[in-house]
PDB file of C-alpha atoms in Angstrom:
ATOM      1  CA  MET A   1      79.422  82.532 100.898  1.00 65.00           C
ATOM      2  CA  PRO A   2      81.380  85.441  99.378  1.00 74.00           C
ATOM      3  CA  TYR A   3      83.394  85.781 102.551  1.00 82.00           C
ATOM      4  CA  VAL A   4      84.274  82.102 102.583  1.00 80.00           C
ATOM      5  CA  LEU A   5      85.491  82.341  99.079  1.00 73.00           C
ATOM      6  CA  LEU A   6      87.417  85.569  99.839  1.00 79.00           C
ATOM      7  CA  ALA A   7      89.166  83.773 102.684  1.00 82.00           C
ATOM      8  CA  LEU A   8      89.723  80.574 100.663  1.00 79.00           C
ATOM      9  CA  VAL A   9      91.832  82.151  97.918  1.00 75.00           C
ATOM     10  CA  PRO A  10      94.708  83.517 100.186  1.00 77.00           C
ATOM     11  CA  ALA A  11      94.566  80.370 102.234  1.00 80.00           C
ATOM     12  CA  ALA A  12      94.948  78.180  99.139  1.00 77.00           C
ATOM     13  CA  PHE A  13      97.843  80.290  97.853  1.00 76.00           C
ATOM     14  CA  GLY A  14      99.466  80.288 101.307  1.00 79.00           C
ATOM     15  CA  LEU A  15      99.127  76.492 101.748  1.00 83.00           C
ATOM     16  CA  ASN A  16     100.127  75.768  98.152  1.00 81.00           C
ATOM     17  CA  PRO A  17     103.981  75.919  98.652  1.00 85.00           C
ATOM     18  CA  VAL A  18     103.695  74.230 102.047  1.00 87.00           C
ATOM     19  CA  ILE A  19     101.846  71.232 100.623  1.00 86.00           C
ATOM     20  CA  ALA A  20     104.059  71.223  97.522  1.00 86.00           C
ATOM     21  CA  ARG A  21     107.127  71.117  99.744  1.00 87.00           C
ATOM     22  CA  ALA A  22     105.729  68.334 101.802  1.00 89.00           C
ATOM     23  CA  LEU A  23     104.904  66.294  98.688  1.00 87.00           C
ATOM     24  CA  ALA A  24     107.978  67.205  96.644  1.00 86.00           C
ATOM     25  CA  ALA A  25     109.776  63.939  97.328  1.00 87.00           C
ATOM     26  CA  ASP A  26     106.739  61.835  96.240  1.00 90.00           C
ATOM     27  CA  PHE A  27     105.438  63.692  93.232  1.00 88.00           C
ATOM     28  CA  GLY A  28     106.968  65.620  90.315  1.00 88.00           C
ATOM     29  CA  PRO A  29     106.056  69.171  89.558  1.00 89.00           C
ATOM     30  CA  ALA A  30     103.941  68.301  86.513  1.00 88.00           C
ATOM     31  CA  THR A  31     101.873  65.732  88.506  1.00 90.00           C
ATOM     32  CA  LEU A  32     101.331  68.260  91.267  1.00 87.00           C
ATOM     33  CA  THR A  33     100.276  70.936  88.844  1.00 85.00           C
ATOM     34  CA  VAL A  34      97.742  68.687  87.024  1.00 87.00           C
ATOM     35  CA  VAL A  35      96.329  67.318  90.291  1.00 88.00           C
ATOM     36  CA  ARG A  36      96.057  70.709  91.886  1.00 84.00           C
ATOM     37  CA  TRP A  37      94.347  72.417  88.979  1.00 83.00           C
ATOM     38  CA  THR A  38      92.051  69.476  88.339  1.00 88.00           C
ATOM     39  CA  LEU A  39      90.888  69.556  92.025  1.00 87.00           C
ATOM     40  CA  SER A  40      90.562  73.335  91.810  1.00 82.00           C
ATOM     41  CA  ALA A  41      88.416  73.077  88.672  1.00 85.00           C
ATOM     42  CA  LEU A  42      86.148  70.459  90.269  1.00 91.00           C
ATOM     43  CA  LEU A  43      85.679  72.652  93.355  1.00 86.00           C
ATOM     44  CA  ILE A  44      84.975  75.802  91.321  1.00 81.00           C
ATOM     45  CA  ALA A  45      82.500  73.833  89.086  1.00 85.00           C
ATOM     46  CA  LEU A  46      80.683  72.570  92.212  1.00 89.00           C
ATOM     47  CA  LEU A  47      80.441  75.982  93.635  1.00 82.00           C
ATOM     48  CA  ALA A  48      79.147  77.405  90.323  1.00 81.00           C
ATOM     49  CA  ILE A  49      76.581  74.563  90.031  1.00 85.00           C
ATOM     50  CA  ALA A  50      75.464  75.164  93.580  1.00 85.00           C
ATOM     51  CA  ARG A  51      74.984  78.927  92.907  1.00 80.00           C
ATOM     52  CA  GLY A  52      72.906  78.196  89.864  1.00 78.00           C
ATOM     53  CA  ASN A  53      71.703  81.277  88.030  1.00 78.00           C
ATOM     54  CA  LYS A  54      72.664  83.653  90.891  1.00 77.00           C
ATOM     55  CA  GLU A  55      75.792  84.664  88.963  1.00 70.00           C
ATOM     56  CA  THR A  56      75.872  86.455  85.609  1.00 72.00           C
ATOM     57  CA  TRP A  57      78.819  86.532  83.230  1.00 70.00           C
ATOM     58  CA  ARG A  58      79.377  89.539  81.129  1.00 77.00           C
ATOM     59  CA  LEU A  59      82.005  87.784  79.047  1.00 80.00           C
ATOM     60  CA  PRO A  60      80.845  86.603  75.616  1.00 86.00           C
ATOM     61  CA  ARG A  61      80.673  82.850  75.341  1.00 84.00           C
ATOM     62  CA  ALA A  62      83.143  82.967  72.319  1.00 90.00           C
ATOM     63  CA  ALA A  63      85.843  84.296  74.696  1.00 90.00           C
ATOM     64  CA  PHE A  64      85.651  81.349  77.035  1.00 86.00           C
ATOM     65  CA  PRO A  65      88.027  79.097  75.068  1.00 92.00           C
ATOM     66  CA  ARG A  66      90.645  81.836  75.034  1.00 92.00           C
ATOM     67  CA  LEU A  67      90.144  82.540  78.719  1.00 88.00           C
ATOM     68  CA  ILE A  68      90.534  78.884  79.565  1.00 86.00           C
ATOM     69  CA  LEU A  69      93.626  78.524  77.367  1.00 91.00           C
ATOM     70  CA  LEU A  70      95.275  81.587  78.862  1.00 88.00           C
ATOM     71  CA  GLY A  71      94.312  80.601  82.439  1.00 83.00           C
ATOM     72  CA  ALA A  72      95.537  77.079  82.022  1.00 83.00           C
ATOM     73  CA  THR A  73      98.786  78.215  80.368  1.00 86.00           C
ATOM     74  CA  GLY A  74      99.544  80.961  82.883  1.00 81.00           C
ATOM     75  CA  MET A  75      98.663  78.981  85.961  1.00 78.00           C
ATOM     76  CA  GLY A  76     100.217  75.816  84.621  1.00 79.00           C
ATOM     77  CA  PHE A  77     103.617  77.445  84.133  1.00 80.00           C
ATOM     78  CA  CYS A  78     103.234  79.369  87.420  1.00 79.00           C
ATOM     79  CA  SER A  79     102.469  76.231  89.406  1.00 81.00           C
ATOM     80  CA  TYR A  80     105.062  74.131  87.588  1.00 85.00           C
ATOM     81  CA  ALA A  81     107.770  76.655  88.321  1.00 83.00           C
ATOM     82  CA  ALA A  82     106.753  76.858  91.962  1.00 82.00           C
ATOM     83  CA  TYR A  83     106.576  73.066  92.341  1.00 85.00           C
ATOM     84  CA  ALA A  84     109.909  72.644  90.628  1.00 87.00           C
ATOM     85  CA  GLY A  85     111.337  75.334  93.049  1.00 84.00           C
ATOM     86  CA  VAL A  86     110.169  73.526  96.199  1.00 86.00           C
ATOM     87  CA  GLN A  87     112.309  70.584  95.257  1.00 86.00           C
ATOM     88  CA  THR A  88     115.335  72.549  96.466  1.00 86.00           C
ATOM     89  CA  ALA A  89     113.940  75.731  98.168  1.00 83.00           C
ATOM     90  CA  THR A  90     111.845  76.307 101.245  1.00 84.00           C
ATOM     91  CA  ALA A  91     108.104  76.832 101.215  1.00 84.00           C
ATOM     92  CA  THR A  92     108.718  80.393 102.460  1.00 82.00           C
ATOM     93  CA  ASN A  93     110.827  81.243  99.420  1.00 79.00           C
ATOM     94  CA  VAL A  94     108.217  79.847  97.031  1.00 81.00           C
ATOM     95  CA  GLY A  95     105.616  81.909  98.959  1.00 80.00           C
ATOM     96  CA  LEU A  96     107.803  84.953  98.368  1.00 79.00           C
ATOM     97  CA  ILE A  97     107.741  84.198  94.639  1.00 74.00           C
ATOM     98  CA  TYR A  98     103.888  84.249  94.748  1.00 75.00           C
ATOM     99  CA  ALA A  99     103.804  87.440  96.842  1.00 73.00           C
ATOM    100  CA  CYS A 100     106.284  89.248  94.586  1.00 79.00           C
ATOM    101  CA  THR A 101     104.564  88.173  91.377  1.00 79.00           C
ATOM    102  CA  ALA A 102     101.370  90.094  92.240  1.00 79.00           C
ATOM    103  CA  ALA A 103     103.292  93.269  93.155  1.00 84.00           C
ATOM    104  CA  LEU A 104     105.589  93.015  90.167  1.00 85.00           C
ATOM    105  CA  VAL A 105     102.647  92.583  87.801  1.00 86.00           C
ATOM    106  CA  ALA A 106     101.031  95.702  89.322  1.00 88.00           C
ATOM    107  CA  LEU A 107     104.320  97.663  88.927  1.00 89.00           C
ATOM    108  CA  TYR A 108     104.621  96.467  85.283  1.00 90.00           C
ATOM    109  CA  GLU A 109     101.055  97.689  84.611  1.00 92.00           C
ATOM    110  CA  ILE A 110     101.921 101.112  86.190  1.00 92.00           C
ATOM    111  CA  ILE A 111     105.190 101.459  84.272  1.00 93.00           C
ATOM    112  CA  ARG A 112     103.543 100.599  80.920  1.00 93.00           C
ATOM    113  CA  GLY A 113     100.785 103.085  81.627  1.00 92.00           C
ATOM    114  CA  ALA A 114      97.886 100.630  81.657  1.00 91.00           C
ATOM    115  CA  VAL A 115      97.015 101.433  85.306  1.00 89.00           C
ATOM    116  CA  ARG A 116      96.993 104.754  87.063  1.00 90.00           C
ATOM    117  CA  PRO A 117      98.086 104.073  90.606  1.00 90.00           C
ATOM    118  CA  GLY A 118      95.800 105.261  93.426  1.00 92.00           C
ATOM    119  CA  PRO A 119      96.872 105.678  97.015  1.00 93.00           C
ATOM    120  CA  SER A 120      95.575 102.195  98.092  1.00 92.00           C
ATOM    121  CA  LEU A 121      97.589 100.514  95.238  1.00 91.00           C
ATOM    122  CA  VAL A 122     100.785 102.433  96.136  1.00 91.00           C
ATOM    123  CA  ILE A 123     100.360 101.570  99.863  1.00 92.00           C
ATOM    124  CA  GLY A 124      99.672  97.919  98.938  1.00 89.00           C
ATOM    125  CA  LEU A 125     102.750  97.726  96.744  1.00 89.00           C
ATOM    126  CA  ILE A 126     104.982  99.321  99.404  1.00 90.00           C
ATOM    127  CA  ALA A 127     103.612  96.978 102.069  1.00 89.00           C
ATOM    128  CA  CYS A 128     104.087  93.892  99.918  1.00 85.00           C
ATOM    129  CA  LEU A 129     107.680  94.759  98.814  1.00 83.00           C
ATOM    130  CA  ALA A 130     108.585  95.914 102.360  1.00 85.00           C
ATOM    131  CA  GLY A 131     107.380  92.624 103.712  1.00 81.00           C
ATOM    132  CA  VAL A 132     109.456  90.695 101.197  1.00 79.00           C
ATOM    133  CA  ALA A 133     112.518  92.814 102.121  1.00 82.00           C
ATOM    134  CA  VAL A 134     112.017  92.074 105.791  1.00 83.00           C
ATOM    135  CA  ILE A 135     111.826  88.324 105.067  1.00 78.00           C
ATOM    136  CA  LEU A 136     114.757  88.342 102.690  1.00 77.00           C
ATOM    137  CA  THR A 137     116.993  90.188 105.146  1.00 85.00           C
ATOM    138  CA  LYS A 138     115.696  88.226 108.089  1.00 81.00           C
ATOM    139  CA  GLY A 139     114.628  91.446 109.775  1.00 85.00           C
ATOM    140  CA  ASP A 140     117.853  93.192 109.405  1.00 87.00           C
ATOM    141  CA  LEU A 141     117.332  95.766 106.731  1.00 79.00           C
ATOM    142  CA  SER A 142     121.043  96.829 106.945  1.00 86.00           C
ATOM    143  CA  ARG A 143     121.697  93.672 104.891  1.00 85.00           C
ATOM    144  CA  LEU A 144     120.305  95.506 101.846  1.00 78.00           C
ATOM    145  CA  ALA A 145     123.292  97.778 101.807  1.00 78.00           C
TER     146      ALA A 145
END
């Protein structure tokens, strides 16, 4: 089961802009956001119920409302922005936004001193940003000049 979930996350993020682009003419960004996160919450709830007491949370119960508020706000804005973007941009460009976001958050954490970068993080950041550069330049890196 953990490997299925591990594969499901990148697949969902990869399909997200494609599905949003396909549905952009029929649904607004807010509707897509609410439907997507409602379905996601139901799926996660079903998985949690199926696992029963096999999982343990080390987070105090009092922190759950804050966690839910921050998660809903952050992903709500993120999804809304992406779904608004696919109204006029390609799914590839919206996928680039998602890819860059993770790398930029990691860079921000490094710059602010909250994370000490190890070799794997540095290699991952370089690979991510190099991939974005290749896509943006359509394989011709001389365009960066």
